[in-house]
XYZ file of C-alpha atoms in Angstrom:
356
model
C 64.496 4.880 -34.385
C 61.082 6.207 -35.362
C 59.065 2.730 -34.987
C 60.972 2.599 -31.206
C 59.587 5.570 -30.206
C 56.603 4.848 -31.572
C 56.603 1.294 -29.796
C 57.608 2.892 -26.357
C 54.800 5.800 -26.325
C 52.069 2.946 -27.945
C 51.610 1.681 -23.659
C 51.289 4.592 -22.083
C 49.035 6.178 -24.488
C 46.768 2.775 -24.119
C 47.169 3.406 -19.855
C 45.718 7.203 -20.902
C 42.790 6.079 -22.751
C 41.774 3.487 -20.266
C 42.576 5.867 -17.115
C 39.847 8.731 -19.150
C 37.209 6.024 -20.075
C 36.966 4.771 -16.421
C 36.723 8.967 -15.153
C 33.676 9.180 -17.915
C 32.015 5.902 -17.247
C 32.426 7.031 -13.571
C 30.356 10.047 -14.115
C 28.114 8.564 -16.818
C 27.331 6.513 -14.276
C 27.279 8.860 -11.177
C 24.940 11.089 -13.393
C 22.483 7.812 -14.393
C 22.046 7.046 -10.327
C 21.604 10.414 -9.852
C 19.184 10.873 -12.126
C 17.062 7.974 -11.349
C 17.738 6.735 -7.761
C 15.553 9.637 -5.771
C 11.723 10.256 -7.497
C 8.629 9.507 -5.079
C 5.319 7.412 -4.000
C 2.794 7.032 -1.704
C 2.911 6.300 1.445
C 0.620 6.744 3.480
C -1.477 5.063 2.154
C 1.652 3.432 1.281
C 1.225 1.733 -2.117
C 2.169 -2.120 -2.856
C 5.826 -1.685 -3.465
C 6.502 1.041 -0.489
C 4.299 -1.162 1.813
C 6.559 -3.923 1.067
C 9.717 -2.154 1.541
C 8.766 -0.872 4.745
C 8.107 -3.875 6.288
C 9.999 -6.100 5.287
C 13.162 -4.403 3.595
C 15.567 -5.017 6.184
C 14.319 -8.537 6.554
C 13.812 -9.878 3.156
C 14.558 -13.237 3.172
C 11.904 -13.944 6.104
C 10.630 -16.994 4.525
C 7.856 -15.778 7.495
C 6.580 -13.560 4.743
C 5.436 -16.083 2.944
C 2.390 -16.599 5.269
C 2.070 -13.097 6.701
C 2.354 -11.213 3.810
C 1.811 -12.949 0.672
C 1.694 -11.218 -1.541
C 4.862 -9.271 -0.795
C 6.260 -12.827 -0.566
C 4.941 -12.712 -4.359
C 6.172 -9.839 -5.014
C 10.161 -9.839 -2.729
C 10.148 -13.701 -5.466
C 9.696 -12.392 -8.297
C 11.972 -8.930 -8.191
C 13.292 -7.300 -5.185
C 14.541 -4.123 -7.302
C 10.212 -3.724 -7.305
C 10.502 -3.164 -4.039
C 14.073 -1.426 -3.717
C 13.487 0.998 -6.410
C 9.693 1.635 -4.708
C 9.896 5.957 -5.177
C 10.309 4.832 -9.762
C 7.705 3.354 -10.330
C 7.286 5.922 -13.296
C 6.574 6.235 -17.602
C 7.676 9.154 -19.588
C 6.394 10.444 -22.513
C 2.502 9.761 -21.392
C 1.888 13.393 -22.250
C -1.557 12.689 -19.931
C -2.563 9.866 -22.777
C -2.490 7.774 -19.497
C -5.462 5.085 -20.500
C -4.205 5.164 -23.764
C -0.202 4.746 -22.209
C -1.258 1.611 -19.790
C -3.644 -1.035 -20.270
C -6.106 -2.565 -18.506
C -5.258 -4.974 -15.943
C -1.551 -3.150 -15.623
C -2.073 0.250 -13.942
C -0.827 -1.200 -10.891
C 2.721 -1.646 -13.121
C 2.786 1.227 -14.764
C 1.699 -0.793 -18.571
C 4.555 -3.142 -17.189
C 7.275 -0.466 -17.136
C 10.711 -0.832 -16.800
C 11.186 -3.555 -18.402
C 8.750 -5.399 -16.293
C 10.148 -4.775 -12.983
C 7.499 -3.588 -11.207
C 4.933 -6.378 -12.728
C 3.890 -8.758 -9.757
C 2.340 -5.228 -8.462
C -0.599 -6.363 -11.257
C -0.761 -9.595 -9.583
C -4.657 -10.341 -7.563
C -5.034 -10.996 -4.216
C -4.779 -9.936 -0.521
C -2.552 -7.322 -0.469
C -2.244 -5.385 3.452
C -4.887 -2.448 3.996
C -4.640 0.390 5.480
C -7.535 2.233 7.423
C -9.757 4.289 5.720
C -12.443 6.501 6.570
C -14.711 8.265 3.646
C -13.321 11.341 4.051
C -9.372 11.224 3.521
C -5.700 11.935 2.651
C -2.881 10.410 0.726
C 0.172 11.554 1.799
C 2.615 11.665 -1.603
C 7.041 12.137 -0.682
C 8.474 13.849 -3.499
C 12.631 12.572 -2.436
C 13.350 14.827 -5.525
C 11.617 17.668 -4.766
C 10.021 17.874 -8.611
C 6.453 19.632 -7.385
C 3.581 18.436 -9.252
C 1.685 20.133 -12.410
C -0.938 17.832 -10.513
C -1.841 15.111 -9.088
C -5.204 12.771 -9.224
C -6.362 10.293 -7.085
C -9.039 7.583 -7.889
C -11.111 5.162 -5.768
C -12.347 2.188 -6.960
C -16.262 2.496 -7.486
C -18.336 0.246 -5.167
C -18.864 -3.436 -5.798
C -14.906 -3.782 -7.382
C -13.845 -6.586 -5.519
C -10.392 -6.383 -5.217
C -9.613 -9.786 -4.572
C -10.762 -11.309 -7.345
C -10.415 -8.768 -10.641
C -7.537 -7.010 -12.413
C -8.092 -3.411 -12.126
C -9.017 -1.839 -14.721
C -9.870 2.081 -15.668
C -13.473 1.760 -15.355
C -13.208 0.483 -11.716
C -12.127 3.919 -11.371
C -14.227 7.275 -9.987
C -12.345 10.723 -8.486
C -12.071 11.352 -5.550
C -9.463 13.960 -5.166
C -7.111 16.737 -6.894
C -4.286 19.494 -7.048
C -3.394 21.126 -9.708
C -0.125 23.145 -10.720
C 1.966 22.809 -6.929
C 5.734 23.909 -7.123
C 7.654 21.824 -4.888
C 8.692 25.048 -2.934
C 5.029 24.957 -1.418
C 5.321 21.685 0.017
C 6.499 20.511 3.131
C 10.015 20.163 3.932
C 11.165 16.545 4.992
C 14.976 15.446 5.934
C 15.001 14.349 2.494
C 12.997 15.967 0.225
C 9.687 17.112 0.454
C 5.755 16.079 0.835
C 2.591 16.843 0.144
C -0.981 15.809 1.278
C -4.264 15.279 -1.101
C -7.573 15.474 -0.064
C -9.627 12.914 -1.437
C -13.759 11.860 -0.748
C -15.368 8.199 -0.821
C -18.194 8.772 0.188
C -20.497 5.660 0.577
C -17.230 3.256 0.024
C -17.309 0.444 2.528
C -14.853 -2.671 3.007
C -11.818 -3.106 0.737
C -11.229 -0.587 -1.947
C -7.921 0.591 -4.089
C -6.805 4.116 -4.322
C -4.768 4.866 -7.398
C -2.801 8.514 -7.146
C -0.989 9.855 -10.746
C 1.569 11.741 -10.034
C 2.623 14.221 -12.709
C 5.982 15.300 -12.041
C 7.150 18.980 -13.195
C 10.831 18.905 -13.692
C 9.894 16.889 -17.309
C 7.165 14.659 -19.139
C 7.329 12.222 -15.752
C 4.374 10.308 -14.479
C 3.778 8.110 -12.022
C 1.393 5.060 -11.237
C 0.913 3.622 -7.622
C -2.055 1.495 -6.190
C -2.466 1.671 -2.522
C -4.656 -1.274 -0.780
C -7.570 0.504 1.455
C -10.313 -0.762 3.506
C -12.857 1.906 4.199
C -14.131 1.366 7.751
C -16.616 4.442 7.696
C -16.463 8.320 8.933
C -14.212 8.942 12.098
C -15.487 11.777 14.407
C -14.132 14.877 12.967
C -13.198 16.180 16.345
C -11.935 14.379 19.806
C -15.137 13.538 21.736
C -15.247 15.171 24.727
C -13.889 13.460 28.233
C -15.076 13.699 31.682
C -12.714 12.970 35.305
C -13.662 9.323 36.131
C -16.023 9.030 39.112
C -14.361 8.689 42.216
C -16.779 5.145 42.556
C -17.182 2.617 40.363
C -20.630 2.249 39.261
C -23.039 0.143 41.387
C -24.723 -1.579 37.958
C -22.376 -2.720 35.195
C -24.016 -1.678 31.701
C -26.428 -3.480 30.892
C -26.167 -6.735 28.128
C -27.744 -6.140 24.615
C -27.611 -8.737 21.596
C -25.531 -9.595 18.223
C -25.253 -11.907 16.075
C -21.825 -12.872 14.518
C -21.107 -14.742 11.183
C -17.848 -15.854 10.140
C -16.202 -16.692 6.319
C -13.444 -17.171 5.216
C -13.141 -14.892 1.619
C -9.237 -15.812 0.432
C -7.099 -18.830 1.126
C -3.781 -19.831 -0.326
C -0.765 -22.185 0.752
C -0.600 -21.732 4.228
C -3.052 -18.688 4.753
C -6.116 -17.488 4.802
C -8.514 -14.180 4.502
C -11.197 -14.095 6.688
C -14.209 -11.490 7.619
C -16.801 -11.144 10.776
C -20.521 -9.421 10.071
C -21.771 -8.223 13.372
C -25.316 -7.762 13.597
C -27.152 -5.744 15.841
C -30.588 -7.286 17.727
C -33.518 -5.726 18.444
C -31.782 -3.186 19.881
C -29.260 -0.240 19.399
C -25.962 -1.574 20.816
C -23.008 0.995 22.378
C -20.104 -1.907 21.791
C -19.654 -5.352 21.126
C -17.487 -8.073 21.371
C -16.596 -11.629 18.965
C -15.036 -14.703 20.046
C -14.522 -17.683 18.677
C -12.473 -20.563 18.822
C -9.525 -22.258 16.526
C -10.273 -26.504 16.084
C -6.954 -26.900 13.417
C -4.230 -24.633 14.983
C -4.965 -21.336 12.868
C -3.523 -17.952 13.401
C -5.249 -14.395 13.486
C -1.452 -12.007 11.659
C -3.755 -8.823 11.511
C -6.957 -7.569 11.392
C -8.510 -4.003 10.237
C -12.222 -2.692 11.528
C -11.532 -4.413 15.010
C -8.817 -5.154 18.268
C -7.886 -8.764 17.503
C -6.412 -10.408 20.339
C -5.907 -14.293 20.801
C -4.962 -16.351 23.385
C -4.188 -19.657 22.638
C -6.504 -21.087 20.186
C -9.262 -18.198 21.379
C -9.343 -15.005 19.500
C -11.468 -12.192 20.805
C -12.078 -9.079 18.678
C -13.533 -5.947 19.851
C -15.091 -2.939 17.541
C -12.893 -0.060 17.248
C -14.129 3.502 17.880
C -16.313 4.172 15.058
C -17.902 0.837 14.448
C -19.419 -0.184 17.607
C -21.920 2.025 18.421
C -24.963 0.213 15.680
C -28.764 0.713 15.463
C -31.580 -2.560 15.702
C -30.664 -4.599 13.259
C -27.125 -2.605 11.639
C -24.349 -4.757 10.331
C -20.736 -3.806 10.167
C -18.115 -6.089 9.726
C -14.376 -6.668 10.128
C -11.454 -8.335 8.356
C -8.468 -10.141 9.091
C -5.835 -12.548 7.910
C -4.199 -15.472 9.119
C -2.163 -18.804 8.871
C -2.896 -22.397 8.427
C -1.722 -25.472 8.070
C -3.599 -27.311 5.739
C -7.600 -28.120 7.563
C -9.463 -24.821 8.081
C -13.031 -25.671 9.783
C -14.535 -22.715 10.039
C -15.127 -21.643 13.753
C -18.620 -20.853 15.305
C -18.336 -17.275 16.544
C -20.539 -15.274 19.436
C -21.382 -11.827 19.476
C -21.882 -9.677 23.496
C -23.250 -6.452 23.416
C -23.639 -3.599 25.745
C -26.529 -1.068 25.021
């Protein structure tokens, strides 16, 4: 009889153990998910993986990404979780010794953290840039409202070439920082909080990397984030005053001044390339400039910085933006762009016109 009872109770006990185990597993999974699903990142200028998620998260299988945004394309192919988990690029237990924990060449992946999930962010190339001035602010978004022991913002030194050189600690200069700031002092967001950190990088022009270290306050958890920017110079701190337009048009058009433009390809890959045009004022100062060129091999411009670029068929027109139209005699400025090509990529000869 006792044996019969044990035989009848064994399935019940097994079922009970399985049910308890399932509940424990569910609770553990939920706890782990809650602990890692909400952290933070620099959202302006966007970190590399946040920017890729922002641009392509709803369309990440679009093959056009390969030519329109090749650095994001290679990152999505390497590990999509680097973008889906844009808020989890951190290391634990660093104890403030960042340079010892992260080798040169691995700064953007936090030293190949998370079993190499973010390794593609270290890839050297033409990452999409955000335009900034020499005095700028980074916006950090914290989904979990951890607050900060500190946030430090670094900028690469003038002369650093982000298109050819892996990022090293010696390439960086501190441009701004804040100390201990609890989340209660951050700006409330729909989900989480945000804070802006002022930074100043005098003398920077062109493409650079902004490197942000966020030391979260809830435990020894350090975030390491690369944002690609393009310094176009200092913009006015206050908007210019405006006057009502005249009731009648002017009787004479603005005088035309001289300028010259040179076109060059700075980087290329299968199906795409990056270009730069340098504009030089002539013997007199100018107030604005327009550069035009015509492609002979079907090239198309997909994005640009430091100029407003439009296309009509094979003809491309680039006009200055607010902060780089006025040039002294002989002064120079430059703008850049990304383009697509089908193989042959003959450089066109640009023409430049200006007003004085």
